[in-house]
Short mmCIF file of C-alpha atoms in Angstrom, two decimals:
data_model
loop_
_atom_site.label_atom_id
_atom_site.label_comp_id
_atom_site.label_asym_id
_atom_site.label_seq_id
_atom_site.Cartn_x
_atom_site.Cartn_y
_atom_site.Cartn_z
CA ALA A 1 5.38 -9.65 0.04
CA THR A 2 6.00 -8.90 -3.62
CA VAL A 3 5.47 -5.12 -3.48
CA PRO A 4 8.99 -4.32 -2.22
CA ILE A 5 10.50 -6.65 -4.83
CA VAL A 6 8.55 -5.03 -7.66
CA ALA A 7 9.54 -1.60 -6.35
CA LEU A 8 13.21 -2.59 -6.32
CA ALA A 9 12.76 -3.86 -9.89
CA HIS A 10 11.40 -0.40 -10.94
CA GLY A 11 7.94 -1.72 -11.50
CA GLN A 12 8.92 -4.76 -13.54
CA ALA A 13 7.23 -8.09 -12.85
CA VAL A 14 9.20 -10.79 -11.13
CA ARG A 15 9.92 -13.76 -13.36
CA PRO A 16 8.31 -16.94 -12.13
CA HIS A 17 10.58 -19.52 -10.45
CA GLN A 18 13.47 -17.08 -10.11
CA PRO A 19 15.64 -18.75 -7.38
CA LEU A 20 16.22 -15.59 -5.30
CA TYR A 21 12.56 -14.71 -5.33
CA VAL A 22 11.54 -18.22 -4.34
CA ALA A 23 14.09 -18.15 -1.50
CA TYR A 24 12.72 -14.78 -0.38
CA LEU A 25 9.16 -16.19 -0.24
CA VAL A 26 10.24 -19.34 1.60
CA THR A 27 12.09 -17.13 4.09
CA LEU A 28 8.98 -15.05 4.66
CA VAL A 29 6.82 -18.10 5.20
CA TYR A 30 9.32 -19.53 7.67
CA ALA A 31 9.55 -16.16 9.43
CA TYR A 32 5.76 -15.87 9.77
CA PHE A 33 5.17 -19.39 11.08
CA GLY A 34 8.37 -19.45 13.17
CA TRP A 35 7.56 -16.12 14.81
CA SER A 36 3.91 -17.11 15.43
CA TRP A 37 4.69 -20.57 16.81
CA THR A 38 7.61 -19.44 19.00
CA ARG A 39 5.67 -16.43 20.40
CA GLY A 40 2.60 -18.04 21.90
CA GLY A 41 2.19 -21.05 19.60
CA GLN A 42 -0.47 -19.45 17.38
CA THR A 43 -0.83 -18.02 13.91
CA LEU A 44 -3.66 -15.60 13.31
CA GLY A 45 -5.86 -18.41 11.99
CA MET A 46 -5.04 -20.58 15.02
CA ARG A 47 -6.13 -17.70 17.29
CA ALA A 48 -9.49 -17.63 15.61
CA TRP A 49 -9.93 -21.38 16.07
CA ARG A 50 -8.53 -21.18 19.62
CA ILE A 51 -5.76 -23.76 19.09
CA ALA A 52 -2.05 -23.58 19.70
CA VAL A 53 1.12 -25.61 18.91
CA LEU A 54 3.23 -26.83 21.82
CA ALA A 55 6.17 -29.18 22.10
CA ALA A 56 5.12 -32.75 22.85
CA ASP A 57 6.15 -32.21 26.52
CA GLY A 58 3.82 -29.17 26.73
CA GLY A 59 6.52 -26.47 26.49
CA ASP A 60 7.03 -23.82 23.86
CA ILE A 61 8.64 -24.72 20.55
CA GLY A 62 11.80 -23.04 19.34
CA TRP A 63 12.84 -21.93 15.87
CA GLY A 64 14.39 -25.26 14.97
CA ARG A 65 11.24 -27.22 15.90
CA ALA A 66 9.10 -24.66 14.09
CA GLY A 67 11.19 -25.13 10.94
CA LEU A 68 10.93 -28.86 11.22
CA ARG A 69 7.20 -28.67 11.75
CA LEU A 70 6.79 -26.40 8.71
CA ALA A 71 8.89 -28.71 6.50
CA ALA A 72 6.97 -31.75 7.77
CA ALA A 73 3.65 -29.96 7.13
CA CYS A 74 4.80 -29.49 3.52
CA LEU A 75 5.39 -33.22 3.38
CA SER A 76 1.92 -33.84 4.77
CA TRP A 77 0.49 -31.77 1.91
CA ALA A 78 2.80 -33.37 -0.67
CA LEU A 79 1.29 -36.75 0.30
CA ALA A 80 -2.06 -35.46 -1.06
CA GLY A 81 -3.02 -34.29 2.44
CA LEU A 82 -2.75 -37.77 3.90
CA GLY A 83 -0.37 -36.54 6.58
CA TYR A 84 -3.27 -34.58 8.12
CA LEU A 85 -5.47 -37.74 8.18
CA ALA A 86 -2.96 -39.35 10.56
CA LEU A 87 -4.83 -37.63 13.39
CA LEU A 88 -7.73 -40.03 12.74
CA VAL A 89 -5.64 -43.09 13.71
CA ASP A 90 -3.16 -41.58 16.17
CA PRO A 91 -4.24 -42.15 19.80
CA GLN A 92 -3.09 -38.62 20.69
CA ARG A 93 -4.72 -37.11 17.55
CA ARG A 94 -1.46 -35.87 16.06
CA THR A 95 -0.84 -35.27 12.39
CA LEU A 96 2.16 -36.60 10.57
CA HIS A 97 3.96 -33.30 10.92
CA ASP A 98 3.24 -33.20 14.65
CA ARG A 99 4.69 -36.69 15.07
CA LEU A 100 7.79 -35.84 12.98
CA SER A 101 8.47 -32.57 14.76
CA GLY A 102 7.59 -33.58 18.31
CA THR A 103 4.68 -31.15 18.61
CA ARG A 104 1.02 -31.28 19.39
CA VAL A 105 -1.96 -29.01 18.90
CA VAL A 106 -4.05 -28.08 21.90
CA VAL A 107 -7.32 -26.22 22.38
CA VAL A 108 -6.90 -22.89 24.09
CA PRO A 109 -9.58 -22.23 26.72
CA LYS A 110 -11.89 -19.24 26.28
CA PRO A 111 -10.69 -16.22 28.23
CA GLY A 112 -12.53 -15.33 31.42
#
């Protein structure tokens, strides 16, 4: 992600915490997760684990819900990962970010 930025800066390193650079990286993260979750519900890692994200009603999630889920997942991490432990007490085994965004994670059956 940084290669094009360094090329545009004529080989100069990007200063840490530069607002435009941070915004660029946040946009790329949102684009990756948003594209993956709205196009089949899976990132590359989720494909390997055979899991997918769906809306709570079982349908596909849109860009807005993907953004909300990503933001809520950041909150789950910010709480020292406790948001992920919510699945241990939730009857439907949802994490905090699944509950906040109205999503759920399902196991994808093996093909064939």
